[in-house]
Each structure stands twice: as structure tokens, then as C-alpha cells.
XYZ file of C-alpha atoms in Angstrom:
441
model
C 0.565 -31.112 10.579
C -2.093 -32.456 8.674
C -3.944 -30.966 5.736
C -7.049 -30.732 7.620
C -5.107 -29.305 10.808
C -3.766 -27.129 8.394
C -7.332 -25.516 6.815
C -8.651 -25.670 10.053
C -6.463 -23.124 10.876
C -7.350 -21.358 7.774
C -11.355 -21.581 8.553
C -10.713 -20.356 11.977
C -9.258 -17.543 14.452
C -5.646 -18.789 13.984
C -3.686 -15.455 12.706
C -2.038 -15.688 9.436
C 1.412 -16.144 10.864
C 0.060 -19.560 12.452
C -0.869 -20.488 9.211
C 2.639 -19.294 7.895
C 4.620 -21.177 10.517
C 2.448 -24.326 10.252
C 2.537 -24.253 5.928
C 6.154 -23.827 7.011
C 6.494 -26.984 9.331
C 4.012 -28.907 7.177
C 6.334 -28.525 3.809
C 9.506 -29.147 5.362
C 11.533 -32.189 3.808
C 12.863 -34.639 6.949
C 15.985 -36.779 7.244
C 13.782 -39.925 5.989
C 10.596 -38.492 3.946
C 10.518 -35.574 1.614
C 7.305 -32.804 1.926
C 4.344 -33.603 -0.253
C 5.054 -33.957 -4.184
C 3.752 -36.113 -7.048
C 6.747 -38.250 -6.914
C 7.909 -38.164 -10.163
C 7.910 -36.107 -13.815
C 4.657 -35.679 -15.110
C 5.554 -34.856 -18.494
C 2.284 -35.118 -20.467
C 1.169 -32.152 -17.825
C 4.795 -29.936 -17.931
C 3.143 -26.194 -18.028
C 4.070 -23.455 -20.918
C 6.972 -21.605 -19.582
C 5.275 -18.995 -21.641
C 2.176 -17.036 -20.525
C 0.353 -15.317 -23.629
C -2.492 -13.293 -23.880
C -4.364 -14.198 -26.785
C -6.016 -11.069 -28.622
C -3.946 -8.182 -26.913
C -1.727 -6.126 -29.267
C 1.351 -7.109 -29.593
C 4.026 -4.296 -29.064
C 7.696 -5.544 -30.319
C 10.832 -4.478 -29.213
C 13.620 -3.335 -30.869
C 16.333 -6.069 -29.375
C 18.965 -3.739 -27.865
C 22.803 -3.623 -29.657
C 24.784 -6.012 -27.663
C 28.711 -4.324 -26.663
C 27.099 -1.974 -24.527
C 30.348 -0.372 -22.915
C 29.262 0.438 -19.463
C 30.922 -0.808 -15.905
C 29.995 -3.428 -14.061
C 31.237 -1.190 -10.608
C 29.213 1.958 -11.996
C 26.108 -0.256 -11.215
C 26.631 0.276 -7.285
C 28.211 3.896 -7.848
C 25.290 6.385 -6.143
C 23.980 8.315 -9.207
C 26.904 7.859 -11.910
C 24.988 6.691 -14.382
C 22.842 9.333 -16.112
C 19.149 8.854 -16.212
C 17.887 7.531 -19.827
C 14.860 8.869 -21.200
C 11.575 6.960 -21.210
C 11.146 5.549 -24.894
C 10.611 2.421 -26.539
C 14.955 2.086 -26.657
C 15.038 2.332 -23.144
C 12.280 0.301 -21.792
C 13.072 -2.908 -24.305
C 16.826 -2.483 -22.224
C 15.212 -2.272 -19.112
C 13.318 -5.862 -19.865
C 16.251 -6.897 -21.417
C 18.395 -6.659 -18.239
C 15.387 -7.556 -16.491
C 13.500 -10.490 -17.324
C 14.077 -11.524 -20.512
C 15.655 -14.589 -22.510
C 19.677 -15.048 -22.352
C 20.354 -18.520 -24.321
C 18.476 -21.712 -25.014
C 20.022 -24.765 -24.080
C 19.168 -28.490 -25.988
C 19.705 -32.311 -25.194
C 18.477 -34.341 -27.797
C 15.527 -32.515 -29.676
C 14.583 -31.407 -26.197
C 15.148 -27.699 -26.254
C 14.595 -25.199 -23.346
C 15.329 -21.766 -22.203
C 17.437 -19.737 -19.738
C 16.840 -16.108 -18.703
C 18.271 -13.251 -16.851
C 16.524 -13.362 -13.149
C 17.228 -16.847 -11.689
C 14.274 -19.728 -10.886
C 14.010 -22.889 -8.954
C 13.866 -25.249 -11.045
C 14.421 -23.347 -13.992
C 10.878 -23.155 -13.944
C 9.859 -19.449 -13.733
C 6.572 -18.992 -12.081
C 7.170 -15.270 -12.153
C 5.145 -12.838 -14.811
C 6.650 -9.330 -15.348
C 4.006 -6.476 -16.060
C 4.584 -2.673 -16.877
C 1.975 0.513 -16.273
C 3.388 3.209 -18.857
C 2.543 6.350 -19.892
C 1.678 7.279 -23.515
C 5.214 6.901 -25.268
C 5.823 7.113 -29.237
C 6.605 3.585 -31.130
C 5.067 1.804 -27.573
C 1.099 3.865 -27.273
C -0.371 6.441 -28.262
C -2.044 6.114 -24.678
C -1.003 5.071 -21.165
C -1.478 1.427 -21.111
C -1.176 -1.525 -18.302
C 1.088 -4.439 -20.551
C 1.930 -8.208 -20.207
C 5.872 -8.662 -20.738
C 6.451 -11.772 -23.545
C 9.705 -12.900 -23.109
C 10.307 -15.414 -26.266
C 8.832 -12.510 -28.089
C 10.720 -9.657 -26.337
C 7.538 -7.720 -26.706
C 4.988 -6.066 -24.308
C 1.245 -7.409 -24.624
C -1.094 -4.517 -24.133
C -3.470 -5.285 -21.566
C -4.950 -2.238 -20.933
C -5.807 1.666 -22.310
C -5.849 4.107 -19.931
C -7.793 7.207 -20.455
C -5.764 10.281 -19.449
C -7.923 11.062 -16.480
C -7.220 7.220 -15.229
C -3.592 7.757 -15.309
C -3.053 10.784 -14.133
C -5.406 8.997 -10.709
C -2.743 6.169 -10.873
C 0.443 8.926 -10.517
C -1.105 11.273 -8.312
C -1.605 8.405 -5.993
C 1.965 7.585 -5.571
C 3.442 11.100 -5.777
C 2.598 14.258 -3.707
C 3.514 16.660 -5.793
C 3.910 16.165 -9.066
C 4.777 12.694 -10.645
C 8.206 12.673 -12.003
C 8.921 12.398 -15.867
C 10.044 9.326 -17.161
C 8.409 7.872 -14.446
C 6.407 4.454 -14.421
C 5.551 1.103 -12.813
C 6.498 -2.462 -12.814
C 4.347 -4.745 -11.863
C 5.236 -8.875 -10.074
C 3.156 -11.997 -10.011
C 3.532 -15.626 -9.514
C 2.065 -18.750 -11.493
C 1.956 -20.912 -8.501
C 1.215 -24.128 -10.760
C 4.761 -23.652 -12.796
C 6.458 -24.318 -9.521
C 3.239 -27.046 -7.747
C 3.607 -28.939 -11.454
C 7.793 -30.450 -9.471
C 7.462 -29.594 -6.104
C 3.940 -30.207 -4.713
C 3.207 -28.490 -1.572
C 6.323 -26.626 -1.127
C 5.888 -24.417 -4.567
C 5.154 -21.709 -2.683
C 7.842 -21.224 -0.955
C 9.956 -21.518 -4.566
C 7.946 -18.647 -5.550
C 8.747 -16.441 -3.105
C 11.846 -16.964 -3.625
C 12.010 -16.520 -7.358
C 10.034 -13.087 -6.507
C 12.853 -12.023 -4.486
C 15.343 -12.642 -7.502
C 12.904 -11.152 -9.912
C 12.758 -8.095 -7.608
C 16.727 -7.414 -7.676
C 16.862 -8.008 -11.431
C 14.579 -5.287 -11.668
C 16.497 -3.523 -9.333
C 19.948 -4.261 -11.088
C 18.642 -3.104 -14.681
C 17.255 0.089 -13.700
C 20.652 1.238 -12.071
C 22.048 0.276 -15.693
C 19.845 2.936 -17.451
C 20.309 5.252 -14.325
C 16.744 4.583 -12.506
C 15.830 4.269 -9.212
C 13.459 1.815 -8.217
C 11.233 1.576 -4.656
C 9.074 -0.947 -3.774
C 5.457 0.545 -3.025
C 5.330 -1.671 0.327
C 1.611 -0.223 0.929
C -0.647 -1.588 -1.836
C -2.889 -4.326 -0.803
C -2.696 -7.379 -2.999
C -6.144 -6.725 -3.598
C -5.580 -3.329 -5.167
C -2.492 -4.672 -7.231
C -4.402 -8.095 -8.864
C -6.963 -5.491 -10.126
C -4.498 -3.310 -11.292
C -2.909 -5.957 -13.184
C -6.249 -7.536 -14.595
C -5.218 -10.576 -12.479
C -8.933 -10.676 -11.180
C -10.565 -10.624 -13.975
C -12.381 -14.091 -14.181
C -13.171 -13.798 -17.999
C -9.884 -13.320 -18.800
C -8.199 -16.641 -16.912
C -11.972 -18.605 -17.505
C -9.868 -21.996 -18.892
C -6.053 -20.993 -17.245
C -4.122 -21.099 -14.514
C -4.327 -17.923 -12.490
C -1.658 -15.469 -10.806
C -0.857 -14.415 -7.580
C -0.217 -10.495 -7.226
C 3.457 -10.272 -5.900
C 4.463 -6.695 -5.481
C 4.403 -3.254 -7.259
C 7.252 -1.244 -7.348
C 8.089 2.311 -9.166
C 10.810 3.209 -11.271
C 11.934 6.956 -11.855
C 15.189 8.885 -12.795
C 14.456 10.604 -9.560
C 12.168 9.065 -6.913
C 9.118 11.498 -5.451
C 10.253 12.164 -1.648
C 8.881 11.503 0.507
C 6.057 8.545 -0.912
C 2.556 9.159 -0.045
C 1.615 7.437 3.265
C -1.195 5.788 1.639
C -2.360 4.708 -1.983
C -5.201 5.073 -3.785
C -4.161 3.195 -7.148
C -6.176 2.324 -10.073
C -8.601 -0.667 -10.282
C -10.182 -2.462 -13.414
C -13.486 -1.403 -12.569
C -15.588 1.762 -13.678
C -14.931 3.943 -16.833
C -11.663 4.567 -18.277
C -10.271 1.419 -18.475
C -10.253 -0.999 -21.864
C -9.395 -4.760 -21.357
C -8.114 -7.179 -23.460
C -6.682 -10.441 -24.308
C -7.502 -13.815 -22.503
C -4.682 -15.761 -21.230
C -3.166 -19.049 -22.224
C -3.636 -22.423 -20.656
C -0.422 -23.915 -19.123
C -1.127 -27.430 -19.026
C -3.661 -29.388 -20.495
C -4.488 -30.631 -17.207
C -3.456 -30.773 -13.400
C -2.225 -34.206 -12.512
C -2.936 -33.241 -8.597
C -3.996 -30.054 -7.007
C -2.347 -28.479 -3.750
C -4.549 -26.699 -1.600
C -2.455 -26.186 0.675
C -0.342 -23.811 -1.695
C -3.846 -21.702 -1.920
C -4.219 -21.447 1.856
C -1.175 -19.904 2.453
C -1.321 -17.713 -0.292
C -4.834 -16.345 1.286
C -2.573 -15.988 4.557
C -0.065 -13.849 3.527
C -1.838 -11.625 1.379
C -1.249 -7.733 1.998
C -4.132 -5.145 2.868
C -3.997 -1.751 2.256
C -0.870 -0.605 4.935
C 1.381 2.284 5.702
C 4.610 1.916 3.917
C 6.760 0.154 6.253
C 9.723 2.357 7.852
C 12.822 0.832 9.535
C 16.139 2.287 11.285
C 19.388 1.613 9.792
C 21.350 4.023 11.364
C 23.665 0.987 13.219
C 24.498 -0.205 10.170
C 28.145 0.360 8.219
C 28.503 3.104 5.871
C 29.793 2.669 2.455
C 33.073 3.849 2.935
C 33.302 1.098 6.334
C 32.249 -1.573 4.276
C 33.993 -1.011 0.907
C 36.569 2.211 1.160
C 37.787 3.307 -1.947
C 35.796 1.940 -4.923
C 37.390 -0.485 -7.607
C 36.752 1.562 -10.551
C 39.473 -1.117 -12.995
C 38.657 -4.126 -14.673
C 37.204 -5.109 -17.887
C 33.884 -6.662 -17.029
C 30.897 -5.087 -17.925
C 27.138 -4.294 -16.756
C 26.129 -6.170 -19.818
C 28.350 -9.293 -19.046
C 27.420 -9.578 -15.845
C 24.015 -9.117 -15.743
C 23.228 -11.586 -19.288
C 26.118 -13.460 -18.850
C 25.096 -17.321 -17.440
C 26.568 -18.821 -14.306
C 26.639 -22.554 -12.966
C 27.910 -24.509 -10.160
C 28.717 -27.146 -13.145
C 31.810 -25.017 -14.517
C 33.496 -24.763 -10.875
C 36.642 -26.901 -11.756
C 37.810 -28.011 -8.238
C 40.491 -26.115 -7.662
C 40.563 -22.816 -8.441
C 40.406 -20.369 -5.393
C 39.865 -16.678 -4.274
C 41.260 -14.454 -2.198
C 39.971 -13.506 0.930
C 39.476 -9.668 0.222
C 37.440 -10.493 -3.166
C 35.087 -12.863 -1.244
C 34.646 -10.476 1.698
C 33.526 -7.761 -1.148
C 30.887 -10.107 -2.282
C 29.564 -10.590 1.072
C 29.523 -6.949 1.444
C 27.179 -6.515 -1.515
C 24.923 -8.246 0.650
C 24.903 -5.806 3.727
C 22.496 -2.927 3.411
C 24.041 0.270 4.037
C 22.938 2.523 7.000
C 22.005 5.396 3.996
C 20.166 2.521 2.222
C 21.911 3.602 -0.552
C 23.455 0.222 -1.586
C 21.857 -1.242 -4.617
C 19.787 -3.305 -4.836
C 18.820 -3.444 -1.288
C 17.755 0.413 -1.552
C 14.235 -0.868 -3.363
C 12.788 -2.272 0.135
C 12.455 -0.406 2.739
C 13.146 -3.055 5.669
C 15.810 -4.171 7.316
C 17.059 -8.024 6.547
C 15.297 -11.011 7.594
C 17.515 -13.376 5.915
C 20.702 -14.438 7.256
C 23.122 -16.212 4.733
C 24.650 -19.665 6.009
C 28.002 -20.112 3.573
C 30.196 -23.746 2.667
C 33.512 -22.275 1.979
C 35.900 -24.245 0.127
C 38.756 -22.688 -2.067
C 39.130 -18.923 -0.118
C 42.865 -17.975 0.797
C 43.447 -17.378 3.798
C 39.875 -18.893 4.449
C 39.758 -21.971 6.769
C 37.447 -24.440 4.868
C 33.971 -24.532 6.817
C 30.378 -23.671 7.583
C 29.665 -20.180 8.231
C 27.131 -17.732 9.003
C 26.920 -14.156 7.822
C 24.650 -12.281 9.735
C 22.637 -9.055 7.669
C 21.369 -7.167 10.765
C 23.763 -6.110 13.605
C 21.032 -6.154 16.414
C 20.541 -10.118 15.061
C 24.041 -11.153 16.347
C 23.461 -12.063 19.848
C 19.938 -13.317 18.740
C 21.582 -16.121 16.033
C 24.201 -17.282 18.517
C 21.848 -18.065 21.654
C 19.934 -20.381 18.612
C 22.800 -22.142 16.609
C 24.287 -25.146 18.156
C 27.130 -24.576 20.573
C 30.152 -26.546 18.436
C 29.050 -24.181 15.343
C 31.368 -21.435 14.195
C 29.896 -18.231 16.231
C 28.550 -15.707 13.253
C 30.331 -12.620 12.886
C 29.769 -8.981 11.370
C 31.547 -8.554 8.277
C 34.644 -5.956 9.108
């Protein structure tokens, strides 16, 4: 499809899933062209992996002890980790798990940087953001920040007036909001990811959401939080929330797409309103500042297209979404008896880095360790398994595996499929010589 098939779509009474499904066919790559891209490394126009906002106070945090002793299995263990309180300790740990910085690699006197949540590209088009209360060492008022992560620091956006916050938590919490409660905050630098891959950027940053997502996800379980995604905001509602449409604050930089808004608390609010009435940056109450940084010095090419289907996909205001997952395994079918041995920890896992360069060749697995790893990937029918407990739908993403090096494994392609009532569904639309997908027993 054509670019001007494409935002003819846009301009007129297609739905936004034909403008989904024809971004999709438009951006695939094909057995003898790859989708739309510059070509080659533009180098002179390689955006800051770094977004700053220049003017905001600058709120540092206290880099957490490393040797912290704690479990890796304790991580999926329903509510065996005690809560930590809110304070400035616990919230730099929570970005530390989170987002933040884990090693800097060099060639040459070229020097770049790694960090905990995975990225195409090792690009990182995704900007963390926190809405906290009034905390000592952090504000002496709630506050909407900008997470730095070369800094490790929090860039205060925002001051919230009491009255303002108190709007914000009664919104998401019908009774009252719980202590220790607050909100984190997703959005996307589509250039970061356009800058490589042209047209098909956005797809990368959906992708990189997801991750982002289940790091958040992961390091809340670590301080004993629960985390929900608050499926019914609009992305309207969240880019003011986030200051993300405020024109005199991006005037000369690239902007952000609002992602998703999610809540953390030691104990969730049941059940979530059925609508929200969140904060926005307009009226009284609300005291903005710093402007933010320009990326690149200029854009080599623009993509439209990526804007397009970002219009398409954005959310309005919605019920929270609510799905069935009674026919799915319990915890006990899929896993039995929890492995509660072995030395690795929450902290090793979670910062420690992992490549597809240091896989020697040779060494294998055994079948009942990489059956447990596919496991992790099978939401439970108590939605209780972490992290797929912080969305409340059932999959939409099947997993398609090369296995090499599994005892007791036949090398292979195959498909493991998320969703039970999907089985029949996948096999009537895979080829007939492929290996038929199975549930995972």
C-alpha cells in the first residue's frame, strides 16, 4: 500500500483497525525489498539516548547497596515478599530494577549504554514517569516527575496542590486510596526508533513498551508491590497528565507518545473504578516546569506514516477491559511444587546482562527447565502469575520457538500457543507440514 493509500485511509471512514492492518502490510520487510528506511547510519543525526528537562529540579537518588539477598523464585511467590514502605530508599530501587542504567559498553572511544528493560536496537524510545505523593528527601508536595536514567534521579515536572492529588487518587480508588500507593507513567520517543528503522519504528516501540511494562512489573514484586495497568485512561487524559501536551515545553524537541498508566500499591484498591476521571495540566493547582531537550540536531527524513498510525490506535476514555480465564491452568497444573533452592538472586537476574553472543554452541538444557520457562509465559486462570497479572486481557501473542540444544527436545520450529481457545484457531492457519502447536502440559 502506498503512502497516499495509506492517509487516505486516515482522512476517511476507514476504522482504525484498517489503518492498523494496512500500517501493518505497508511496513512489512519481503523476501527481496526491506520496508521503508533511510538506508544507512545517519550518524551526524543519531538522537540523545537521554531525554532532559532543562530547568526542572533535579531530585537524586541514593544508588541502592548492591548484594541485595533476596530470591530470584520469591519474585513469582503470591505475596512473600513484604510490602516496602514508600520513601526515597524504596522508589530509587524500584527505578533501579526498573528502568535504569546496568553497564556501559565501549569500542574505540565510542562509548554507549545498556539498561535493565530491553530495546530494539538498543535504542530506547521509551520515557519512564512517576505521579507521587508528598514523601520526605523526594517533595515536600505531590509532584508528577521525569525519570533521568544517567543521573538516576527524578526531574520534577510538576507540584501538585493537595486538593489536585487527592482528585488524581480518588479517581482510581473507591474507597479510600491505599498508602504507599502511586503511579507510573509510559511514553514513547517515536524518532529514537524512526532515526534506524524508518517506517516500521512504530512497531519497535510497541514492543519496547511491552518490555518496559514487565520491568515495571518485575521490580515492584521485588519490593513487594502490586502493579495494574489502568486499561481505561484515554491517551488524551494520560499526555496531559504527563505534560506531554504541553507545546511550550517540546517548542524545539521531539515529542512523546502517551503509552500507558499503570498503578502500583502494596495492596491494590478492589475492585478499580469503572471509569476515570484523572488529573489534567489545565486549571489551578498545577505548577509546570522544565522544557525538554532536543534529540537530534535535525531529522534526516520524516515518517508520516509512523504519525498516522499512532493517531489510529490511540485510546479514548473506555471501561477497563475484563476477560475470562477460568480455562486456563492453575499454578499448581503448570508448575506443582515451587523450586524454592538455588543461589541466584532477584538482583542478578533482573541487572544482570544477557546476549545471544555468549551462547557457546553446545551447551544444552533439559527438557523440564525449558518447559518451566515456557510456563512463565502462560497466564494463570487466577491471573495471579507475575508479570502477566498487570493486564487484564487474555494473550494475543503466540510465541513461535527454534529449539536447538533441549534434551530430550527434537531440534525444530515450534509454536507455543498462550490462549487455550486459540489452539484449533492457529492450526487451521499454519501450513500443513508445520509441527501442530500444543498446550504446554
Amino acid at each position: 500500500m502506498s503512502f497516499r493509500q495509506l492517509i487516505g485511509l486516515v482522512e476517511g471512514e476507514a476504522s482504525a483497525a484498517e489503518v492498523v492492518a494496512a500500517y501493518h502490510e505497508r511496513t512489512k520487510h519481503h523476501f527481496h525489498r526491506y520496508a521503508a528506511a533511510l538506508g544507512y547510519m545517519d550518524w551526524a543525526t543519531q538522537p540523545d539516548p537521554f531525554r532532559r528537562y532543562a530547568g526542572a529540579d533535579l531530585v537524586r537518588l541514593p544508588l541502592p547497596k548492591a548484594g541485595r539477598p533476596l530470591p530470584y523464585w520469591q519474585l513469582y511467590a503470591n505475596a512473600s515478599v513484604p510490602p516496602m514502605p514508600l520513601s526515597l530508599e524504596s522508589v530509587s530501587l524500584f527505578f533501579r530494577y526498573a528502568l535504569s542504567l546496568t553497564a556501559w559498553k565501549q569500542s574505540g572511544d565510542t562509548t554507549w549504554p545498556l539498561r535493565v528493560n530491553p530495546s530494539s536496537g538498543n535504542l530506547h524510545p521509551t520515557e519512564g514517569y512517576a505521579i507521587l505523593p508528598a514523601l520526605d528527601q523526594i517533595g515536600d508536595a505531590a509532584a508528577v516527575y521525569h525519570y533521568a536514567p544517567k543521573e538516576h534521579a527524578l526531574e520534577r515536572r510538576a507540584v501538585l496542590d493537595a486538593k489536585r492529588w487527592n482528585e488524581l487518587a480518588d479517581s482510581f480508588s473507591e474507597g479510600s486510596f491505599p498508602d504507599g500507593s502511586f503511579f507510573v507513567g509510559l511514553s514513547s520517543v517515536h524518532w529514537r526508533e524512526a532515526w534506524k528503522y524508518g517506517e516500521r519504528a512504530f512497531r519497535y516501540c510497541q514492543h519496547d513498551v511491552g518490555h518496559a511494562l514487565a520491568s515495571l512489573r518485575i521490580a515492584a514484586a521485588a519490593l513487594g508491590w502490586r502493579l495494574v495497568l489502568l486499561d481505561s485512561v484515554s491517551d488524551g487524559t494520560l499526555s496531559s497528565l504527563l505534560g506531554l501536551d504541553r507545546d511550550e515545553d517540546f517548542a524545539a524537541a521531539e515529542r512523546e507518545e502517551a503509552d500507558l498508566l499503570a498503578l502500583i500499591s502494596p495492596e491494590l484498591p478492589a475492585p478499580l473504578p469503572a471509569e476515570s476521571k484523572p488529573l489534567t495540566a489545565h486549571g489551578g493547582g498545577v505548577l509546570w516546569q522544565g522544557r525538554a531537550n532536543t534529540l537530534s540536531p535535525e531529522h534526516s527524513v520524516e515518517w508520516p506514516v509512523i504519525d498516522a498510525v499512532a493517531q489510529a490506535t490511540r485510546r479514548c476514555e473506555s471501561s477497563p477491559i475484563k476477560e475470562d480465564f477460568s480455562g486456563f491452568p492453575s499454578e499448581d497444573e503448570l508448575f506443582g511444587t515451587p523450586i524454592r533452592q538455588g543461589l541466584l538472586t532477584a538482583e542478578r537476574a533482573i541487572l544482570g546482562r544477557r546476549s545471544a553472543v555468549a551462547m557457546d554452541g553446545s551447551t544444552a538444557i533439559s527438557r523440564a527447565a525449558f518447559f518451566r520457562m515456557l510456563a512463565r509465559l502462560i497466564p494463570t486462570q487466577e491471573r495471579r502469575a507475575m508479570p502477566w497479572d498487570a493486564i487484564p486481557w487474555r494473550p494475543r501473542i503466540h510465541i513461535g520457538l527454534f529449539v536447538h540444544r533441549v534434551d530430550g527436545l527434537a531440534p525444530g520450529i515450534y509454536a507455543l500457543v498462550r490462549d487455550p481457545d486459540k489452539i484449533d484457531i492457529l492450526k487451521r492457519v499454519m501450513h500443513s507440514e508445520s509441527l501442530s502447536p500444543s498446550w504446554p502440559h
